[in-house]
Coordinates of C-alpha atoms in Angstrom, one line a residue:
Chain O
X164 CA 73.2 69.2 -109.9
X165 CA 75.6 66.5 -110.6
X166 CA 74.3 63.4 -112.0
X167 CA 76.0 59.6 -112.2
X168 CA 74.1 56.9 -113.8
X169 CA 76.5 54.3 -115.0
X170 CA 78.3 52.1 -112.7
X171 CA 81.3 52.4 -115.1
X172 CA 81.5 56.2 -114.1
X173 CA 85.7 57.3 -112.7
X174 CA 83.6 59.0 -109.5
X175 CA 82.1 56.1 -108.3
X176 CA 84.9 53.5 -109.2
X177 CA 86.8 56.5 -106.8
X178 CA 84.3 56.1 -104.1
X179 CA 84.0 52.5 -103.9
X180 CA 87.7 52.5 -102.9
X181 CA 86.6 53.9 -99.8
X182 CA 85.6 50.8 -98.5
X183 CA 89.1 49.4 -98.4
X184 CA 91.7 50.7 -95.6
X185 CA 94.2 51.7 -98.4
X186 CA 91.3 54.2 -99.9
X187 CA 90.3 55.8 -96.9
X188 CA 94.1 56.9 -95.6
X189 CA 95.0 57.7 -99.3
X190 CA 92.3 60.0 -99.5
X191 CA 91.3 60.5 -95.8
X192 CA 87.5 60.0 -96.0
X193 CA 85.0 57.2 -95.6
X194 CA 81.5 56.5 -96.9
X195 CA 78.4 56.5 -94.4
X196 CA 74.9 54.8 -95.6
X197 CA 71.8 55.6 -94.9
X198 CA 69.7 58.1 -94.6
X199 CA 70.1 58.0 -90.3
X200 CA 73.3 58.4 -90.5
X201 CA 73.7 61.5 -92.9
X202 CA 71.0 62.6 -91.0
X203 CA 73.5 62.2 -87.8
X204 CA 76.4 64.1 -89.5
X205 CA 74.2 66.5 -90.4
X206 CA 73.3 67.0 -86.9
X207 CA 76.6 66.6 -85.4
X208 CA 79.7 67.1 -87.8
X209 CA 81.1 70.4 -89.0
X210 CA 79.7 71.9 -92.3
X211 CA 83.1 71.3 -94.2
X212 CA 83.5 67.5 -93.0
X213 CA 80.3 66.3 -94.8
X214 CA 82.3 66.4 -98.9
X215 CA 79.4 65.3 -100.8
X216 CA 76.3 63.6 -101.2
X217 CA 75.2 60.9 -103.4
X218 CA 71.4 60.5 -103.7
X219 CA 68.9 58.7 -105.1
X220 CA 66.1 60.4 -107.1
X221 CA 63.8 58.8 -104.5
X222 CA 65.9 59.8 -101.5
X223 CA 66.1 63.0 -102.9
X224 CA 62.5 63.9 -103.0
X225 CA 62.2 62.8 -99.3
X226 CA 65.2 64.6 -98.0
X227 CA 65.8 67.3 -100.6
X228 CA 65.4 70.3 -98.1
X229 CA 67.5 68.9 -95.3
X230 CA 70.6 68.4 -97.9
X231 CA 70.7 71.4 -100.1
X232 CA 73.0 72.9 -97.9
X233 CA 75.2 70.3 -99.3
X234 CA 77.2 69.9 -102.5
X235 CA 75.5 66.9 -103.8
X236 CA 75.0 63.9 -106.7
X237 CA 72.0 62.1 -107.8
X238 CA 72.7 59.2 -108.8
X239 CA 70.9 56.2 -110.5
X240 CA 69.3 53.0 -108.3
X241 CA 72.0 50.5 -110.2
X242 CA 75.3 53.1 -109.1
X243 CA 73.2 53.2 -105.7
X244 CA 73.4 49.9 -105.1
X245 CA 77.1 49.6 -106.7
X246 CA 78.1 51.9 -103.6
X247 CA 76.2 50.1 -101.0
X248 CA 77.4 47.3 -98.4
X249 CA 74.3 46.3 -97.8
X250 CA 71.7 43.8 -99.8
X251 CA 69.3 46.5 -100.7
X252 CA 70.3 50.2 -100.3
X253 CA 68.0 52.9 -99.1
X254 CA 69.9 55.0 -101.7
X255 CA 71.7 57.7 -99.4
X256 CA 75.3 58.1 -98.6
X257 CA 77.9 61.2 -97.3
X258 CA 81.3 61.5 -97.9
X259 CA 83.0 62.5 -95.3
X260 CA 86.5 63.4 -94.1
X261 CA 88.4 61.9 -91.5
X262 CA 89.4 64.2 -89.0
X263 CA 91.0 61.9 -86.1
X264 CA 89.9 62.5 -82.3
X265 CA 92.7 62.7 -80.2
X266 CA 92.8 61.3 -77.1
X267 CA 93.0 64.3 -74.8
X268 CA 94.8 63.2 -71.1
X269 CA 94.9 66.4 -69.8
X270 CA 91.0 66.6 -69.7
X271 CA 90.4 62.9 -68.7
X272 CA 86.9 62.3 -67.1
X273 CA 84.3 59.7 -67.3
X274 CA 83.7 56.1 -68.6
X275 CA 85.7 55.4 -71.3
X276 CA 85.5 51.4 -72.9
X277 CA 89.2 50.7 -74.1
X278 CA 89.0 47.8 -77.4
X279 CA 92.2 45.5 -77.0
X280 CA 92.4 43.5 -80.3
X281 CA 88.4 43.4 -80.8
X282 CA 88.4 42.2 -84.4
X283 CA 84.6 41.6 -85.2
X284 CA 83.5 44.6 -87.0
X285 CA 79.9 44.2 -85.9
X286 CA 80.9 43.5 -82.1
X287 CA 82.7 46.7 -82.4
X288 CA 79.9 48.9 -83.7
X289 CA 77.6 47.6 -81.2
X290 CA 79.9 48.2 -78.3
X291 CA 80.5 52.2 -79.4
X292 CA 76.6 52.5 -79.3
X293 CA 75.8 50.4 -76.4
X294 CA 78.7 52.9 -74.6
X295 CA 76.8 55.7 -75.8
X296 CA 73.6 54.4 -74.2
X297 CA 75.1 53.8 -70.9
X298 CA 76.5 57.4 -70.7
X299 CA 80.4 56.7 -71.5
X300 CA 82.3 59.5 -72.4
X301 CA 84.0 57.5 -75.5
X302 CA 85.8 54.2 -77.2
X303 CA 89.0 53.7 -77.7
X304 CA 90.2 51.7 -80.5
X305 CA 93.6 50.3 -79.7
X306 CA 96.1 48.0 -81.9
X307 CA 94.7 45.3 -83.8
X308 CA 90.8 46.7 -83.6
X309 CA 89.2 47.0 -87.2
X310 CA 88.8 50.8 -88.5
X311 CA 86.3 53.3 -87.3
X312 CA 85.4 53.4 -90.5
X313 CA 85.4 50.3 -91.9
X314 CA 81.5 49.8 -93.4
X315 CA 80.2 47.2 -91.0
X316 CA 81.5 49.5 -87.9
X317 CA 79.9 52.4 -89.1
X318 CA 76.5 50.6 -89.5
X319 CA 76.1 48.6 -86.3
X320 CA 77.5 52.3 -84.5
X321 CA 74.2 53.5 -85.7
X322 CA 75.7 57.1 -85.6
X323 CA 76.7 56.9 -82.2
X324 CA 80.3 58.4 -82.8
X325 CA 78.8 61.6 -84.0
X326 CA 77.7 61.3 -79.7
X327 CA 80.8 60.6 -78.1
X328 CA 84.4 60.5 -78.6
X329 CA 86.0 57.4 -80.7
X330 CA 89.7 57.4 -80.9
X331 CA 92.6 55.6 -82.3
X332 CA 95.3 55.2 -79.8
X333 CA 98.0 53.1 -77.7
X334 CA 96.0 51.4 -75.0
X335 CA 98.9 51.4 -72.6
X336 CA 99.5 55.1 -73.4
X337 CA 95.4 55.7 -72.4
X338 CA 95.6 53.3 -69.3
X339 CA 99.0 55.2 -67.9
X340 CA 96.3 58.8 -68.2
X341 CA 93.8 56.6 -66.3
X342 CA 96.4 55.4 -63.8
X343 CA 97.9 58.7 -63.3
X344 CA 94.2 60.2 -62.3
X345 CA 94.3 57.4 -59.9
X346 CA 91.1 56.3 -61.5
X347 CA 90.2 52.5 -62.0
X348 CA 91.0 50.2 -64.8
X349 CA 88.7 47.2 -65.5
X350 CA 90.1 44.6 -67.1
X351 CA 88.0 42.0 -68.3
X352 CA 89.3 38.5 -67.7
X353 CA 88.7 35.5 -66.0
X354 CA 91.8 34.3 -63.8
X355 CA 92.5 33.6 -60.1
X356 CA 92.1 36.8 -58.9
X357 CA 89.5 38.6 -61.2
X358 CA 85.8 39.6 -59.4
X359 CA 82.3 39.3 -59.5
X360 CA 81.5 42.6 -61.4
X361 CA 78.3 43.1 -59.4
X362 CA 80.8 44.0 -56.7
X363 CA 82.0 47.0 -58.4
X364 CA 80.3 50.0 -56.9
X365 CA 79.1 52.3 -59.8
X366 CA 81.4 55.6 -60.6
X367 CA 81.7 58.2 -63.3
X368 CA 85.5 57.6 -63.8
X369 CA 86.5 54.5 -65.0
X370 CA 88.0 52.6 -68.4
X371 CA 86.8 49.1 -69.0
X372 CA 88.5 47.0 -71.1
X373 CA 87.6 44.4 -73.8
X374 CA 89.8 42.0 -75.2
X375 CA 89.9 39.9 -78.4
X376 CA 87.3 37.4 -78.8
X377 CA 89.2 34.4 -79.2
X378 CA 92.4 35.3 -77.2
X379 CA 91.2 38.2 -74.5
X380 CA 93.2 40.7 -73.2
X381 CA 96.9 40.8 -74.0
X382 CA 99.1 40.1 -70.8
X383 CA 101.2 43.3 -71.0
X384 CA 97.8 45.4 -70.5
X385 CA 96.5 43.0 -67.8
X386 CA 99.2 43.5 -65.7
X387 CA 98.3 47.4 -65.8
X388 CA 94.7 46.9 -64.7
X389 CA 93.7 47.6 -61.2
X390 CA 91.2 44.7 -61.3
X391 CA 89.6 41.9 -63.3
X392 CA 86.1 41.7 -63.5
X393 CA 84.2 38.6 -64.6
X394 CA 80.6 37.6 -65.5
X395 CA 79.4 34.7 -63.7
X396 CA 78.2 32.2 -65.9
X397 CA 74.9 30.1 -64.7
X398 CA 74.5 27.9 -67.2
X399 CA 76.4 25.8 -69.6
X400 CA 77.6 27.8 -72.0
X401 CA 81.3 29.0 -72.2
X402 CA 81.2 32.5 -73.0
X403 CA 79.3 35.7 -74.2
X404 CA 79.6 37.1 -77.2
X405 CA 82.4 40.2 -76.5
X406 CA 79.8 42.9 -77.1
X407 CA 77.3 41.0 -74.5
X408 CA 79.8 40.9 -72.0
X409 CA 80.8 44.9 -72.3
X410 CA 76.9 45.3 -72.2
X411 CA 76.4 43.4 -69.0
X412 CA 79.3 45.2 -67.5
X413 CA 78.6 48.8 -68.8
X414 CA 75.4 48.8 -67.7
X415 CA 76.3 47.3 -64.1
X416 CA 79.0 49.8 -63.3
X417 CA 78.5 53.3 -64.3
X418 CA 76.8 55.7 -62.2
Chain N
X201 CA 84.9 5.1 -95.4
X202 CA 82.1 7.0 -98.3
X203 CA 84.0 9.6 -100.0
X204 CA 83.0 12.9 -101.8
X205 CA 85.0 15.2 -103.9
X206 CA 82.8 16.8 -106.5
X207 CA 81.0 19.4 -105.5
X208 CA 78.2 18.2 -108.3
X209 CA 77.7 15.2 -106.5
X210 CA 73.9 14.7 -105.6
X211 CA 74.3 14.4 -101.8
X212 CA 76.4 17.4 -101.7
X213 CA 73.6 19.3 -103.8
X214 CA 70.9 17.6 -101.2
X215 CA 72.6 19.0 -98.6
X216 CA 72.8 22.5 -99.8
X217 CA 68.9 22.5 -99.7
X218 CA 69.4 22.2 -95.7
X219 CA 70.1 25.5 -95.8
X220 CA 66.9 26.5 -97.1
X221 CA 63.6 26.3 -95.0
X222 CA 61.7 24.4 -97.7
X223 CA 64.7 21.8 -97.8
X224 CA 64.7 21.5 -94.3
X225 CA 61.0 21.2 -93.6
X226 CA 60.8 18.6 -96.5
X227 CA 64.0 16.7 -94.6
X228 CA 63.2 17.1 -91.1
X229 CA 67.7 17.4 -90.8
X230 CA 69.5 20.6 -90.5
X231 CA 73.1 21.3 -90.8
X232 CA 75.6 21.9 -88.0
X233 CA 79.1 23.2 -89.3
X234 CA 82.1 23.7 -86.7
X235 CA 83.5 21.3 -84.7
X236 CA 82.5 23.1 -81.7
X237 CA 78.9 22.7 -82.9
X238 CA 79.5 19.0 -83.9
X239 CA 81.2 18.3 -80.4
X240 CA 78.6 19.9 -78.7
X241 CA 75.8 17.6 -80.4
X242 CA 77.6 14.9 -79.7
X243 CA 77.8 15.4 -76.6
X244 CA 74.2 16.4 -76.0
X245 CA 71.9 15.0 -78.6
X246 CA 70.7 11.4 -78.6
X247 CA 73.0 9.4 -81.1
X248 CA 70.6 8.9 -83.3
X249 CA 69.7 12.2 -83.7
X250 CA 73.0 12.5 -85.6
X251 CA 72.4 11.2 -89.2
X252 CA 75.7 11.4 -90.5
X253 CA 79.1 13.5 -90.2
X254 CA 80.7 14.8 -93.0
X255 CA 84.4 15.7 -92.7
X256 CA 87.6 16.8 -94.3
X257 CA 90.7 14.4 -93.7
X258 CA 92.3 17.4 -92.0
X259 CA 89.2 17.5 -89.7
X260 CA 89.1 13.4 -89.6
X261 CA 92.8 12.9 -88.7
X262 CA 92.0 16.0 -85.6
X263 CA 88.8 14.3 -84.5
X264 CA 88.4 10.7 -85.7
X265 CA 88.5 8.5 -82.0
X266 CA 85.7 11.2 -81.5
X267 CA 83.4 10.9 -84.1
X268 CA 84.4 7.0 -85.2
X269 CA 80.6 6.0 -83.7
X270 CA 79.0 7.5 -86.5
X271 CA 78.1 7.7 -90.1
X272 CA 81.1 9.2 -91.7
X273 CA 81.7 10.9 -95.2
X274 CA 85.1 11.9 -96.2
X275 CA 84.7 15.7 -98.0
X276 CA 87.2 17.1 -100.1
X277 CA 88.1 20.5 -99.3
X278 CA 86.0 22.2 -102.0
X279 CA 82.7 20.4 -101.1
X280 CA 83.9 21.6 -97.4
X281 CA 83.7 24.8 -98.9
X282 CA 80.8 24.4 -101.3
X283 CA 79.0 23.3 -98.1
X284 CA 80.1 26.7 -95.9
X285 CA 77.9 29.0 -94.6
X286 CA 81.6 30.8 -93.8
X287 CA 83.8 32.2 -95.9
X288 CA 86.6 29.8 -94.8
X289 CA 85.4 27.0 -93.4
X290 CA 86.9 24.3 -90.8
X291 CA 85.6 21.7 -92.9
X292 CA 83.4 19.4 -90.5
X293 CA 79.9 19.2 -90.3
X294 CA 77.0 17.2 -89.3
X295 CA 73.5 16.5 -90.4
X296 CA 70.7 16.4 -87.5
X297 CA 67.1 15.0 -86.9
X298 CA 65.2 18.0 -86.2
X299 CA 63.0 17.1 -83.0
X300 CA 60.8 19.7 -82.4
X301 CA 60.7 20.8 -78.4
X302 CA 57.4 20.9 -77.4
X303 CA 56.6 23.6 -74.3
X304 CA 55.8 21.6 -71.2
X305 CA 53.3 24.2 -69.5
X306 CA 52.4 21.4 -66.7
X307 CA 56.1 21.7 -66.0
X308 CA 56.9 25.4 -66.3
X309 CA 59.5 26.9 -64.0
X310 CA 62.8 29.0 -64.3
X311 CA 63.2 32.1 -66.4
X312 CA 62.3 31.8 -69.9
X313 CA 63.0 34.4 -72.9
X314 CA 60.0 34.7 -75.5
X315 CA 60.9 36.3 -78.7
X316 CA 58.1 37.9 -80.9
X317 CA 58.6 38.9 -84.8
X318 CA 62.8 39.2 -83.8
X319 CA 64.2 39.0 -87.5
X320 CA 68.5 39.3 -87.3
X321 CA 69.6 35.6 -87.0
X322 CA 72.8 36.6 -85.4
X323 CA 70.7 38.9 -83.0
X324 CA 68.6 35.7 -82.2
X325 CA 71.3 32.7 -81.7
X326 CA 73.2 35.2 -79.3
X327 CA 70.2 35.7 -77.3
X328 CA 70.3 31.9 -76.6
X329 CA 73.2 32.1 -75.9
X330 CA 73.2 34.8 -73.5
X331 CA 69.9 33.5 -71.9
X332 CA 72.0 30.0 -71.8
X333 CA 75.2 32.0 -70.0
X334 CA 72.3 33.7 -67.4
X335 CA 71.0 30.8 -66.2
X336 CA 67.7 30.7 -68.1
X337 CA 66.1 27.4 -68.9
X338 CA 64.5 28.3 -72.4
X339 CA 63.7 30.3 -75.0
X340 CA 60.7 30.5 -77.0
X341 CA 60.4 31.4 -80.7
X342 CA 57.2 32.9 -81.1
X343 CA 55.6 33.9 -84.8
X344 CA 57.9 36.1 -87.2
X345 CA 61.1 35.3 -85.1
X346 CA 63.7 33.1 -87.7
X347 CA 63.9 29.8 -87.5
X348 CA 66.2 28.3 -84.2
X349 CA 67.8 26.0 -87.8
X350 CA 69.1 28.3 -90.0
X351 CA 72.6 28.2 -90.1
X352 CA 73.5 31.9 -88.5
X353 CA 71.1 31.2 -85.9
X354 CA 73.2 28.1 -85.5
X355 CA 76.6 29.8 -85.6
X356 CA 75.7 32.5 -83.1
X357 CA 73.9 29.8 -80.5
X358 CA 76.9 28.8 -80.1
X359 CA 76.0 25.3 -79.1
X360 CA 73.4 26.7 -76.7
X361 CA 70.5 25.2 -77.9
X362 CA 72.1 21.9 -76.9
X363 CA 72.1 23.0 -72.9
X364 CA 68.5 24.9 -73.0
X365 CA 65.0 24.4 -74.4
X366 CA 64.6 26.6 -77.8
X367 CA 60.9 26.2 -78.5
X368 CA 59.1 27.2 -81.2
X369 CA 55.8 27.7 -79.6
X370 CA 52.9 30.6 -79.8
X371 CA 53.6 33.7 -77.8
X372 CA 50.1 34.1 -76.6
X373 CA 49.7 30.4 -75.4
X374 CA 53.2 30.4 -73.6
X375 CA 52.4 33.8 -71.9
X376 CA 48.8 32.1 -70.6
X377 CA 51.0 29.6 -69.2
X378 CA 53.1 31.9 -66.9
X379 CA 49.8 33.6 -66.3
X380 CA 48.2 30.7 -64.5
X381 CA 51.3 30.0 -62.2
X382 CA 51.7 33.3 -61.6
X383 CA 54.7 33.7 -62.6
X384 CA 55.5 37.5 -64.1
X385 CA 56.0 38.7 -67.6
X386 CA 58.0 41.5 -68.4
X387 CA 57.9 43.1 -71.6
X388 CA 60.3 45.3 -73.3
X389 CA 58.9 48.2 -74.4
X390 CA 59.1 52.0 -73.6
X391 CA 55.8 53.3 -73.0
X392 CA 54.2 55.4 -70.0
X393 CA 54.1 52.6 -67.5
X394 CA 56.9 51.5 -68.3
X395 CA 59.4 50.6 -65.1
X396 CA 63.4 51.0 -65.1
X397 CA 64.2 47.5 -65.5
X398 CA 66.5 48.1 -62.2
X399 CA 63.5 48.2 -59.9
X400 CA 62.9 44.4 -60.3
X401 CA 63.5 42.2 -57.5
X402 CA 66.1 39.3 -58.7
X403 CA 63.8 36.3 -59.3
X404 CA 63.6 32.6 -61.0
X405 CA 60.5 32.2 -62.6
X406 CA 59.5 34.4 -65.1
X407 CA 59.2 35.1 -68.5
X408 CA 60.9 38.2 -70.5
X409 CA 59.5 39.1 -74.0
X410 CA 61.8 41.1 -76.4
X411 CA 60.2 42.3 -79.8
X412 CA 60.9 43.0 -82.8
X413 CA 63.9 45.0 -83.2
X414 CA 62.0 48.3 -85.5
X415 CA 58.7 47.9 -84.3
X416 CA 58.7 46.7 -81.1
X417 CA 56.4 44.2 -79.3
X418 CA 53.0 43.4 -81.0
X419 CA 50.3 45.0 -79.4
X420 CA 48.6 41.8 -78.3
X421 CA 51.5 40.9 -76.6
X422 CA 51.9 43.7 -74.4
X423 CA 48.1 44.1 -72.8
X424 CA 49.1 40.4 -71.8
X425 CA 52.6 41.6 -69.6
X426 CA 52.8 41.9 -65.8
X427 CA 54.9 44.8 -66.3
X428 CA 56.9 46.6 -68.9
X429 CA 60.5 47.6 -68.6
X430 CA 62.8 49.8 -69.7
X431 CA 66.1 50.7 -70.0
X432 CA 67.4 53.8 -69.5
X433 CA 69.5 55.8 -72.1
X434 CA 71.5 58.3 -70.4
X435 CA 73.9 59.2 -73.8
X436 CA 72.5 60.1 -77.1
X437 CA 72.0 57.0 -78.4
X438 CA 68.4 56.5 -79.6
X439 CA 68.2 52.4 -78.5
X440 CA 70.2 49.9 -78.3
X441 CA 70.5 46.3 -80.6
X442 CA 67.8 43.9 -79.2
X443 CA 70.4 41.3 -78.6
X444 CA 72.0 43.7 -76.0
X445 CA 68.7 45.1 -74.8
X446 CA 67.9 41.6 -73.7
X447 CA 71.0 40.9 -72.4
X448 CA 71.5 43.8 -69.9
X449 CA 67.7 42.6 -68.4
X450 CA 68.5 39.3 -68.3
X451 CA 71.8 39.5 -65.6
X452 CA 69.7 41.7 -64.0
X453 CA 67.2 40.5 -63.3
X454 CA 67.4 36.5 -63.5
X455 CA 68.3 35.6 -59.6

């Protein structure tokens, strides 16, 4: 079995380039920590997408039989936490490849949450986990939303895009396959003619979509939408935090 | 006008303890940065709650007519940053009196959020938030949650501490309180008599406890609730963030 103890080591230098944008297309995979999460690509991605995986001695003895299948590295706690994102590192990561999802308007069904210019990796994690709770059928990441693998996404989806589908693709293109199902488009702004989105009635085919935190939806998609749903707010403050709000919404309106 | 530009000054370095709970406890101030945040107190908190701003010229030449009624010190951009909880800050801030809330139980009414052992700051500040947005009038801070003054609790409150009660009180008192008007108190944890959090009848009174985001609600806690609830998961995801959890209850079930 491969081992890596020094930080200094060409391999891991190699792998913490992952973690920027340029690394990933170069090489087209991304890092996942944790030992949830290689558990959930165990569980749910093809054999050949998981590459490798880097291991603790410590991890190793815990989850030996459940990665031998697996080309893997064992490496030291100091190169452990030289790959990690977070503070202190369990000691676990896969390398996987990236293997895009297409967006697939021929067999368009179910909730879908459409991400207009969401920029806060954390807010976007949460809302691909929090669609997977409610039962959506998948997230789609349009212009200007951070990577699907970027680090912070990965953690805060908690493995749920190993659960449904997460794609990279032209919101107007995705809205016109909604539109041409004849099935609604949230949008999710407040102006003059938006509604109360208690008075949606629950359905299986719908998108909802979330706009950028500061700046919210951008006009050219609003105009696409066949309604505008808004939260009313009770007390003082001004707004939810963008995953809240999808929450709220999620939760209210799918069957 | 006093003016700092070193960041070795001694009242910068004073300061910088704020953002410690040692240097705060010692103090009896916290630190507000934004000016959102500082707007916000001033808009809210007795005047002399506000020790002293401390500003950029960039910020003073913006806000000046609005801040001229207090204690000023001009900041040079790199004590601005020194200062930052942010990786680029805005470059105003304030220091505060902290005034503990105390929790008026001859008084109790409206819907109240009681958080046991929650640990993720920016989990925490967005529940007050979101409880603010809902129409709640407080939220309790019970033992083990972080501290309504550190600075990400801060940044993700979002000025809502300034609009509702945030109390740092025992649990187990607050939950008596309820009790003897009774009020209800809903927990939030999965277990056989558990409800859907759906079948609740809108109300205004009542308390909801969320716990700790691995481990739940403390056991204590729970043989004290009127009735637990639950939300159900129809994807794969295993739970959602506690922050979300709480949110999705709250618009539900907060009349």
């Amino acid at each position: 079995m491969e081992q890596i103890s020094s930080k200094q080591n060409k391999v891991i230098k190699d792998l913490k380039k992952l973690s920027t944008h340029k690394g990933r297309k170069k090489n087209s995979q991304y890092v996942i920590e944790s030992w949830h999460l290689v558990q959930e690509a165990i569980n749910y991605l093809p054999k050949d997408e998981i590459i490798r995986i880097y291991t603790t001695d410590d991890q190793y003895l815990k989850h030996g039989n459940d990665i031998n299948d697996f080309k893997i590295t064992l490496i030291s706690d100091e190169v452990a936490q030289e790959l990690s994102d977070t503070a202190t590192t369990q000691g676990i990561f896969a390398v996987c490849k990236i293997v895009p999802v297409s967006f697939d308007e021929n067999n368009l069904h179910g909730a879908w949450l459409l991400l207009d210019y969401v920029q806060d990796p954390g807010n976007i994690g949460t809302m691909v986990r929090t669609a997977d709770a409610a039962g959506f059928n998948g997230v789609v990441f349009g212009e200007g939303t951070a990577s699907p693998y970027n680090s912070k996404v990965l953690r805060s989806m908690q493995g749920s895009q190993f659960h449904i589908k997460v794609v990279k693709e032209s919101l107007l293109k995705v809205m016109d396959a909604f539109d041409a199902k004849n099935f609604p488009i949230y949008g999710s702004e407040l102006n003059p003619e938006a509604v109360n989105y208690r008075s949606i009635s629950p359905a299986n085919d719908f998108a909802l979509v979330m706009g950028n935190e500061g700046n919210g939806m951008k006009q050219e998609l609003l105009s696409k939408t066949t309604k505008n749903l808004y939260i009313p707010i009770t007390g003082k403050s001004e707004s939810l935090n963008v995953a809240i709000a999808a929450a709220v919404i999620m939760f209210r309106i799918k069957k």
